[in-house]
CSV table of C-alpha atoms and ligand atoms in Angstrom, one decimal:
chain,number,residue,atom,x,y,z
A,21,MET,CA,1.3,-22.0,59.6
A,22,SER,CA,4.8,-21.7,57.9
A,23,SER,CA,5.8,-23.8,55.2
A,24,PRO,CA,7.5,-27.0,55.9
A,25,LEU,CA,11.0,-27.6,55.5
A,26,LEU,CA,10.8,-30.1,52.9
A,27,ALA,CA,7.6,-31.0,50.8
A,28,VAL,CA,7.2,-33.8,48.1
A,29,GLU,CA,4.0,-33.3,46.3
A,30,GLY,CA,2.8,-35.7,43.3
A,31,LEU,CA,6.2,-37.3,42.8
A,32,SER,CA,6.2,-40.3,40.4
A,33,ILE,CA,9.1,-41.9,39.1
A,34,SER,CA,9.5,-44.8,36.4
A,35,PHE,CA,11.7,-46.8,34.7
A,36,PRO,CA,11.6,-48.1,30.7
A,37,GLY,CA,10.0,-51.5,31.2
A,38,GLU,CA,7.7,-54.0,29.0
A,39,GLY,CA,5.6,-51.7,27.1
A,40,GLY,CA,6.9,-48.4,28.1
A,41,HIS,CA,7.1,-46.9,31.4
A,42,MET,CA,7.1,-48.9,34.3
A,43,ARG,CA,6.2,-46.6,37.5
A,44,VAL,CA,8.1,-47.7,41.0
A,45,VAL,CA,6.8,-44.7,42.8
A,46,ASP,CA,3.3,-43.4,42.1
A,47,ARG,CA,2.0,-39.9,43.0
A,48,VAL,CA,3.8,-39.8,46.6
A,49,SER,CA,3.4,-36.3,48.5
A,50,LEU,CA,5.0,-36.2,52.2
A,51,SER,CA,6.2,-33.3,54.0
A,52,VAL,CA,9.0,-32.9,57.1
A,53,ALA,CA,8.5,-30.1,59.3
A,54,ALA,CA,11.8,-28.1,60.6
A,55,GLY,CA,13.3,-30.3,63.2
A,56,GLU,CA,11.1,-33.4,63.0
A,57,THR,CA,11.7,-37.0,62.2
A,58,LEU,CA,9.3,-38.8,59.6
A,59,ALA,CA,9.7,-42.5,59.1
A,60,LEU,CA,9.3,-43.9,55.8
A,61,VAL,CA,8.1,-47.4,56.0
A,62,GLY,CA,7.2,-50.3,53.9
A,63,GLU,CA,8.3,-53.8,52.6
A,64,SER,CA,11.2,-54.0,50.6
A,65,GLY,CA,10.9,-52.8,46.9
A,66,CYS,CA,8.1,-50.5,47.8
A,67,GLY,CA,10.0,-47.3,46.8
A,68,LYS,CA,11.2,-46.0,49.9
A,69,SER,CA,15.0,-45.4,48.5
A,70,MET,CA,13.8,-44.1,45.0
A,71,THR,CA,11.8,-41.9,46.8
A,72,ALA,CA,15.0,-40.7,48.9
A,73,LEU,CA,17.4,-40.6,46.0
A,74,ALA,CA,14.8,-38.3,44.1
A,75,ILE,CA,14.7,-35.6,46.8
A,76,MET,CA,18.7,-35.6,46.4
A,77,ARG,CA,18.4,-36.0,42.5
A,78,LEU,CA,20.4,-39.0,42.1
A,79,ILE,CA,17.7,-41.4,40.7
A,80,PRO,CA,19.6,-43.9,38.5
A,81,LYS,CA,19.7,-43.9,34.8
A,82,PRO,CA,17.5,-45.0,33.0
A,83,GLY,CA,15.4,-44.0,35.7
A,84,ARG,CA,13.6,-40.4,35.6
A,85,ILE,CA,11.1,-38.2,37.9
A,86,GLU,CA,7.9,-37.7,35.9
A,87,PRO,CA,6.7,-34.3,35.4
A,88,GLY,CA,3.7,-33.0,37.0
A,89,GLY,CA,5.9,-33.7,40.8
A,90,ARG,CA,7.5,-31.1,42.8
A,91,ILE,CA,10.2,-31.6,45.5
A,92,GLN,CA,10.2,-27.9,47.7
A,93,PHE,CA,13.2,-27.7,50.1
A,94,GLU,CA,13.4,-24.6,52.1
A,95,GLY,CA,11.3,-22.7,49.8
A,96,ARG,CA,13.3,-24.0,46.6
A,97,ASP,CA,12.1,-26.1,43.9
A,98,LEU,CA,14.6,-28.7,43.4
A,99,LEU,CA,13.7,-30.5,40.7
A,100,SER,CA,14.1,-27.0,38.4
A,101,LEU,CA,17.5,-26.4,39.9
A,102,SER,CA,20.7,-26.4,37.9
A,103,VAL,CA,23.3,-29.4,38.6
A,104,PRO,CA,26.0,-27.1,40.4
A,105,ASP,CA,23.0,-25.4,42.6
A,106,MET,CA,22.0,-28.8,43.2
A,107,ARG,CA,25.2,-30.1,43.9
A,108,ALA,CA,25.9,-27.3,46.6
A,109,ILE,CA,22.7,-28.3,48.6
A,110,ARG,CA,23.5,-32.3,48.2
A,111,GLY,CA,25.8,-32.9,51.3
A,112,ALA,CA,25.6,-29.3,52.5
A,113,ARG,CA,21.8,-28.4,53.2
A,114,ILE,CA,20.7,-32.3,52.9
A,115,GLY,CA,22.8,-34.8,54.0
A,116,MET,CA,22.4,-38.6,53.3
A,117,ILE,CA,23.3,-42.1,54.8
A,118,PHE,CA,22.8,-44.2,51.6
A,119,GLN,CA,21.5,-47.7,52.3
A,120,GLU,CA,23.8,-51.0,52.5
A,121,PRO,CA,26.5,-48.5,54.5
A,122,MET,CA,29.3,-51.1,54.9
A,123,THR,CA,30.2,-50.2,51.2
A,124,SER,CA,29.9,-46.6,51.4
A,125,LEU,CA,33.7,-45.9,53.0
A,126,ASN,CA,36.3,-46.0,50.9
A,127,PRO,CA,38.6,-48.9,52.0
A,128,VAL,CA,41.8,-47.2,51.2
A,129,THR,CA,41.4,-44.1,53.2
A,130,THR,CA,41.4,-43.1,56.8
A,131,VAL,CA,37.9,-42.4,58.4
A,132,GLY,CA,39.2,-39.0,59.4
A,133,ASP,CA,40.4,-37.9,55.8
A,134,GLN,CA,37.1,-39.0,54.2
A,135,VAL,CA,35.1,-36.9,56.7
A,136,MET,CA,37.4,-34.0,56.2
A,137,GLU,CA,37.0,-34.7,52.4
A,138,ALA,CA,33.2,-34.4,52.8
A,139,ILE,CA,33.7,-30.7,54.5
A,140,GLU,CA,36.9,-30.0,52.0
A,141,LEU,CA,34.0,-30.2,49.2
A,142,HIS,CA,31.7,-27.5,50.7
A,143,ALA,CA,33.6,-25.3,53.0
A,144,ASP,CA,37.1,-23.6,51.7
A,145,ILE,CA,38.7,-23.9,55.2
A,146,PRO,CA,42.3,-24.7,56.2
A,147,ARG,CA,43.3,-28.1,56.9
A,148,GLU,CA,43.6,-27.5,60.2
A,149,GLU,CA,40.2,-26.4,60.9
A,150,ALA,CA,38.8,-28.8,59.2
A,151,ARG,CA,40.5,-31.6,61.0
A,152,GLY,CA,39.6,-29.7,64.2
A,153,ARG,CA,35.7,-29.9,62.9
A,154,VAL,CA,36.1,-33.7,62.3
A,155,MET,CA,37.0,-34.1,65.7
A,156,GLU,CA,34.1,-32.1,67.2
A,157,LEU,CA,31.8,-33.9,64.7
A,158,PHE,CA,33.5,-37.4,66.0
A,159,GLY,CA,32.7,-36.3,69.9
A,160,LEU,CA,29.1,-35.4,68.6
A,161,VAL,CA,28.5,-38.6,67.2
A,162,GLY,CA,29.9,-40.3,70.2
A,163,ILE,CA,33.2,-41.9,68.8
A,164,PRO,CA,35.3,-42.5,71.7
A,165,ASP,CA,39.1,-41.4,71.2
A,166,PRO,CA,38.5,-39.4,68.2
A,167,LYS,CA,42.3,-38.7,67.7
A,168,SER,CA,43.4,-42.0,67.3
A,169,ARG,CA,39.7,-43.0,65.2
A,170,PHE,CA,40.9,-40.1,63.5
A,171,VAL,CA,43.8,-42.3,61.4
A,172,ALA,CA,41.8,-45.4,61.3
A,173,TYR,CA,40.8,-47.6,58.0
A,174,PRO,CA,37.4,-48.4,57.7
A,175,HIS,CA,38.1,-52.2,58.2
A,176,GLN,CA,39.5,-51.5,61.8
A,177,LEU,CA,36.3,-50.1,63.1
A,178,SER,CA,33.3,-52.1,64.3
A,179,GLY,CA,30.2,-51.8,62.4
A,180,GLY,CA,28.7,-49.7,64.8
A,181,LEU,CA,31.5,-47.0,64.7
A,182,LYS,CA,31.5,-47.0,60.6
A,183,GLN,CA,28.1,-46.1,60.9
A,184,ARG,CA,28.8,-43.5,63.2
A,185,VAL,CA,31.9,-42.5,60.5
A,186,LEU,CA,29.1,-42.2,58.1
A,187,ILE,CA,26.5,-39.8,60.4
A,188,ALA,CA,29.6,-37.8,61.1
A,189,MET,CA,30.2,-37.3,57.3
A,190,ALA,CA,26.3,-36.8,56.3
A,191,MET,CA,26.2,-34.2,59.6
A,192,ALA,CA,29.6,-32.4,58.8
A,193,MET,CA,27.9,-29.4,57.1
A,194,ARG,CA,25.2,-29.2,59.6
A,195,PRO,CA,22.5,-30.0,57.1
A,196,ARG,CA,19.1,-28.8,58.0
A,197,LEU,CA,17.5,-32.3,56.9
A,198,LEU,CA,19.3,-35.7,57.2
A,199,ILE,CA,18.5,-38.7,55.0
A,200,ALA,CA,18.8,-42.1,56.8
A,201,ASP,CA,18.0,-45.1,54.5
A,202,GLU,CA,17.5,-48.2,56.7
A,203,PRO,CA,20.9,-46.7,59.0
A,204,THR,CA,20.7,-50.0,61.3
A,205,THR,CA,19.8,-52.9,59.1
A,206,ALA,CA,23.2,-54.6,59.3
A,207,LEU,CA,23.6,-53.9,62.7
A,208,ASP,CA,22.6,-56.1,66.0
A,209,ALA,CA,19.9,-55.2,67.8
A,210,THR,CA,22.4,-53.7,70.8
A,211,ILE,CA,24.1,-51.6,68.6
A,212,ARG,CA,21.0,-50.5,66.6
A,213,ALA,CA,19.1,-49.0,69.6
A,214,GLN,CA,22.4,-47.1,70.3
A,215,ILE,CA,22.3,-45.8,66.6
A,216,LEU,CA,18.7,-45.3,67.3
A,217,GLU,CA,19.5,-43.2,69.9
A,218,LEU,CA,22.3,-40.8,68.4
A,219,LEU,CA,20.2,-40.0,65.6
A,220,ARG,CA,17.4,-38.6,68.1
A,221,ASP,CA,20.0,-36.9,70.3
A,222,LEU,CA,21.6,-35.6,67.1
A,223,SER,CA,18.2,-34.1,65.8
A,224,ALA,CA,17.4,-33.0,69.2
A,225,LYS,CA,20.9,-31.1,69.5
A,226,THR,CA,21.2,-29.6,66.1
A,227,GLY,CA,17.8,-29.3,65.3
A,228,THR,CA,18.2,-31.3,62.1
A,229,ALA,CA,15.3,-32.6,60.6
A,230,VAL,CA,15.6,-36.5,59.9
A,231,LEU,CA,13.8,-38.7,57.1
A,232,LEU,CA,14.5,-42.4,58.2
A,233,ILE,CA,13.5,-44.7,55.9
A,234,THR,CA,13.3,-47.9,57.6
A,235,HIS,CA,11.1,-51.5,56.7
A,236,ASP,CA,10.8,-52.1,60.7
A,237,PHE,CA,8.0,-50.7,62.8
A,238,GLY,CA,10.2,-51.0,65.6
A,239,VAL,CA,12.6,-48.3,64.5
A,240,VAL,CA,9.2,-46.2,64.3
A,241,ASN,CA,8.6,-46.7,67.8
A,242,GLU,CA,11.8,-45.1,68.7
A,243,VAL,CA,12.3,-42.5,67.0
A,244,ALA,CA,9.5,-41.0,64.3
A,245,ASP,CA,7.3,-38.1,65.3
A,246,ARG,CA,5.3,-38.7,62.2
A,247,VAL,CA,5.0,-42.0,60.0
A,248,ALA,CA,4.6,-42.5,56.3
A,249,VAL,CA,3.8,-46.2,55.5
A,250,MET,CA,4.6,-47.0,51.9
A,251,TYR,CA,2.8,-49.6,49.8
A,252,ALA,CA,3.4,-50.5,46.1
A,253,GLY,CA,4.6,-46.8,45.3
A,254,GLN,CA,2.0,-45.1,47.1
A,255,ILE,CA,1.6,-43.7,50.6
A,256,VAL,CA,-1.0,-45.6,52.3
A,257,GLU,CA,-1.1,-43.9,55.4
A,258,GLN,CA,0.0,-40.5,57.1
A,259,GLY,CA,0.3,-39.6,60.6
A,260,THR,CA,1.8,-38.9,64.2
A,261,ARG,CA,3.6,-41.6,65.5
A,262,VAL,CA,1.0,-41.9,68.2
A,263,GLU,CA,-2.0,-42.3,65.8
A,264,LEU,CA,-0.3,-44.5,63.9
A,265,LEU,CA,0.7,-46.9,66.7
A,266,SER,CA,-2.4,-46.7,68.8
A,267,ARG,CA,-4.8,-46.1,66.0
A,268,PRO,CA,-3.6,-47.3,62.6
A,269,ARG,CA,-6.4,-47.3,60.0
A,270,HIS,CA,-4.9,-48.9,57.0
A,271,PRO,CA,-4.8,-52.8,57.1
A,272,TYR,CA,-1.2,-52.6,55.7
A,273,THR,CA,-0.1,-50.5,58.7
A,274,GLN,CA,-2.1,-52.8,60.8
A,275,GLY,CA,-0.5,-55.5,59.4
A,276,LEU,CA,3.1,-54.1,59.8
A,277,LEU,CA,2.7,-53.4,63.2
A,278,ARG,CA,1.4,-56.9,64.0
A,279,SER,CA,5.0,-58.3,62.6
A,280,ILE,CA,6.8,-56.1,65.0
A,281,PRO,CA,8.9,-58.7,67.2
A,282,LYS,CA,7.8,-58.7,71.0
A,283,ALA,CA,10.0,-59.7,73.8
A,284,GLU,CA,7.1,-62.0,75.3
A,285,ALA,CA,6.5,-63.1,71.4
A,286,ARG,CA,10.2,-64.1,71.3
A,287,GLY,CA,10.3,-68.0,69.8
A,288,HIS,CA,6.7,-67.5,68.6
A,289,ARG,CA,6.1,-67.0,64.8
A,290,LEU,CA,5.2,-63.6,64.0
A,291,GLU,CA,1.9,-62.6,62.3
A,292,GLU,CA,3.1,-61.6,59.0
A,293,ILE,CA,1.2,-60.0,56.3
A,294,LYS,CA,0.1,-63.1,54.1
A,295,GLY,CA,1.7,-63.2,50.3
A,296,THR,CA,4.2,-61.1,48.9
A,297,VAL,CA,4.4,-57.0,47.4
A,298,PRO,CA,3.3,-56.9,44.0
A,299,ARG,CA,6.2,-56.0,41.5
A,300,PRO,CA,6.3,-52.9,39.9
A,301,GLY,CA,4.3,-53.0,36.7
A,302,HIS,CA,2.1,-56.1,38.2
A,303,TRP,CA,0.2,-53.6,40.4
A,304,PRO,CA,-3.3,-55.0,41.4
A,305,SER,CA,-6.3,-53.0,40.0
A,306,GLY,CA,-8.1,-50.6,42.6
A,307,CYS,CA,-6.8,-50.9,46.1
A,308,ARG,CA,-3.0,-52.3,45.5
A,309,PHE,CA,-3.3,-54.0,48.8
A,310,HIS,CA,-6.7,-55.7,48.2
A,311,THR,CA,-4.9,-58.8,46.9
A,312,ARG,CA,-3.4,-59.3,50.2
A,313,CYS,CA,-6.0,-57.8,52.8
A,314,PRO,CA,-8.3,-59.7,55.3
A,315,PHE,CA,-10.8,-57.0,54.9
A,316,ALA,CA,-11.2,-56.7,51.0
A,317,PHE,CA,-14.5,-56.1,49.8
A,318,ALA,CA,-16.6,-55.3,46.7
A,319,PRO,CA,-15.1,-51.8,45.8
A,320,CYS,CA,-11.1,-52.5,46.9
A,321,PRO,CA,-10.3,-54.4,43.4
A,322,ILE,CA,-12.2,-51.9,41.6
A,323,GLU,CA,-11.9,-48.7,42.8
A,324,GLU,CA,-8.8,-46.7,43.9
A,325,PRO,CA,-9.5,-45.5,47.5
A,326,VAL,CA,-8.8,-41.8,47.9
A,327,ARG,CA,-7.1,-40.0,50.7
A,328,THR,CA,-9.2,-39.5,53.5
A,329,PRO,CA,-8.4,-37.5,56.9
A,330,VAL,CA,-9.3,-39.1,60.1
A,331,SER,CA,-7.9,-36.2,62.4
A,332,PRO,CA,-6.0,-33.0,61.0
A,333,THR,CA,-2.5,-34.8,61.2
A,334,HIS,CA,-4.0,-38.7,60.2
A,335,ALA,CA,-4.8,-39.6,56.9
A,336,ALA,CA,-5.2,-43.2,54.9
A,337,CYS,CA,-6.2,-44.4,51.5
A,338,CYS,CA,-8.4,-47.4,52.1
A,339,HIS,CA,-12.3,-48.2,51.0
A,340,LEU,CA,-12.9,-48.8,55.0
A,341,VAL,CA,-11.9,-45.9,56.1
A,342,GLU,CA,-13.7,-43.9,53.1
A,343,ARG,CA,-16.8,-45.5,54.5
A,344,GLU,CA,-16.0,-45.4,58.0
A,345,VAL,CA,-16.3,-49.1,58.3
A,346,GLN,CA,-14.0,-50.1,61.3
A,347,PRO,CA,-11.5,-53.2,60.4
B,430,ATP,N1,17.6,-49.5,38.2
B,430,ATP,C1,16.5,-50.1,38.1
B,430,ATP,N2,15.8,-50.3,37.2
B,430,ATP,C2,14.5,-50.7,37.4
B,430,ATP,N3,13.5,-50.6,38.4
B,430,ATP,C3,14.3,-50.7,39.6
B,430,ATP,C4,15.6,-50.3,39.9
B,430,ATP,N4,16.1,-49.8,40.6
B,430,ATP,C5,15.1,-50.1,41.4
B,430,ATP,N5,14.0,-50.6,40.8
B,430,ATP,C6,13.0,-51.1,41.2
B,430,ATP,O1,12.0,-50.0,42.1
B,430,ATP,C7,11.1,-50.5,43.2
B,430,ATP,C8,11.5,-49.5,44.1
B,430,ATP,O2,12.6,-50.0,44.6
B,430,ATP,P1,13.5,-49.1,46.3
B,430,ATP,O3,14.9,-49.2,45.8
B,430,ATP,O4,12.8,-47.6,46.1
B,430,ATP,O5,12.6,-50.1,47.1
B,430,ATP,P2,12.7,-50.0,48.6
B,430,ATP,O6,11.5,-49.6,49.3
B,430,ATP,O7,13.8,-49.0,49.0
B,430,ATP,O8,13.0,-51.4,49.1
B,430,ATP,P3,14.2,-51.9,50.2
B,430,ATP,O9,13.6,-51.9,51.4
B,430,ATP,O10,14.7,-53.2,49.6
B,430,ATP,O11,15.4,-51.2,50.2
B,430,ATP,C9,11.7,-52.0,43.2
B,430,ATP,O12,10.6,-52.6,43.1
B,430,ATP,C10,12.7,-52.2,42.2
B,430,ATP,O13,12.8,-53.3,41.8
B,431,MG,MG1,15.7,-49.0,49.8
């Protein structure tokens, strides 16, 4: 088997906290193959954005990546690259759409110039050629009438169009990996579906792999090839979309799936996972989910479950799975 495009192994991230270092991401391992879409799913605060920022080496200070973890991208160890080498990868080989998209565009520069800047940062090409590329990119991401949109300011565009501009910017250098952090959260349902369709098309057309971060399993259903589920700083289940949707093994994944809004359930209260996500520094002993798990039994508060394969492509960290008990 050829090595994956991105391989994260044993990644831990900590911030200084009460009584030492407080981990917010704990021994996370995941991989993304060339061209595939991996969805990283979990409730707010579980460490999704920190994981993505670590891949770009953009963890805000005083946070830090703990020694021992590895991030391999295109066969290179990102954690040992020099700052200029990392800068050359960021934006060129790896594109990123950050969370809170509505604040990521500069309000006083036209959107065309902003995408041009993204190109000129990495490619030494004549302005006319860069302008041509922006038009092409606008076409690629489905911005109608690119010429007039080029000279528009962000406030003149709808939320959906602004998101398309940000995607164009992230795709400007034809990256091999696009990290999209909650790219549809701020959008209404129709626009959300269009943006997801765009991401799917882009990946198919350009061969760019996507690491898609979301708290919404509905999004997973629409675009992911594979899924990694995160809870309290850890990956608790990983598998293909079909495996996770049809046969989720971790009670947390099962809970997330039950909370997808279904058309026929509209107006009914969704079955949610009881309780709240524990904060970093306050993670329960044993299995971190045991305080909210409807199936918790004797070992759960005591022993940390180990990653247990249930198929060659599917694994979960749960004592029930370890003991082959069907919840
Ligand atoms: N600057 C910081 N200092 C200390 N802790 C932080 C800092 N930034 C984030 N955290 C903590 O790190 C944890 C993980 O945050 P992260 O942003 O990765 O979560 P997330 O899964 O992306 O959540 P969301 O769905 O809300 O975006 C959170 O508990 C958060 O409180
Ligand atoms: Mg986040």
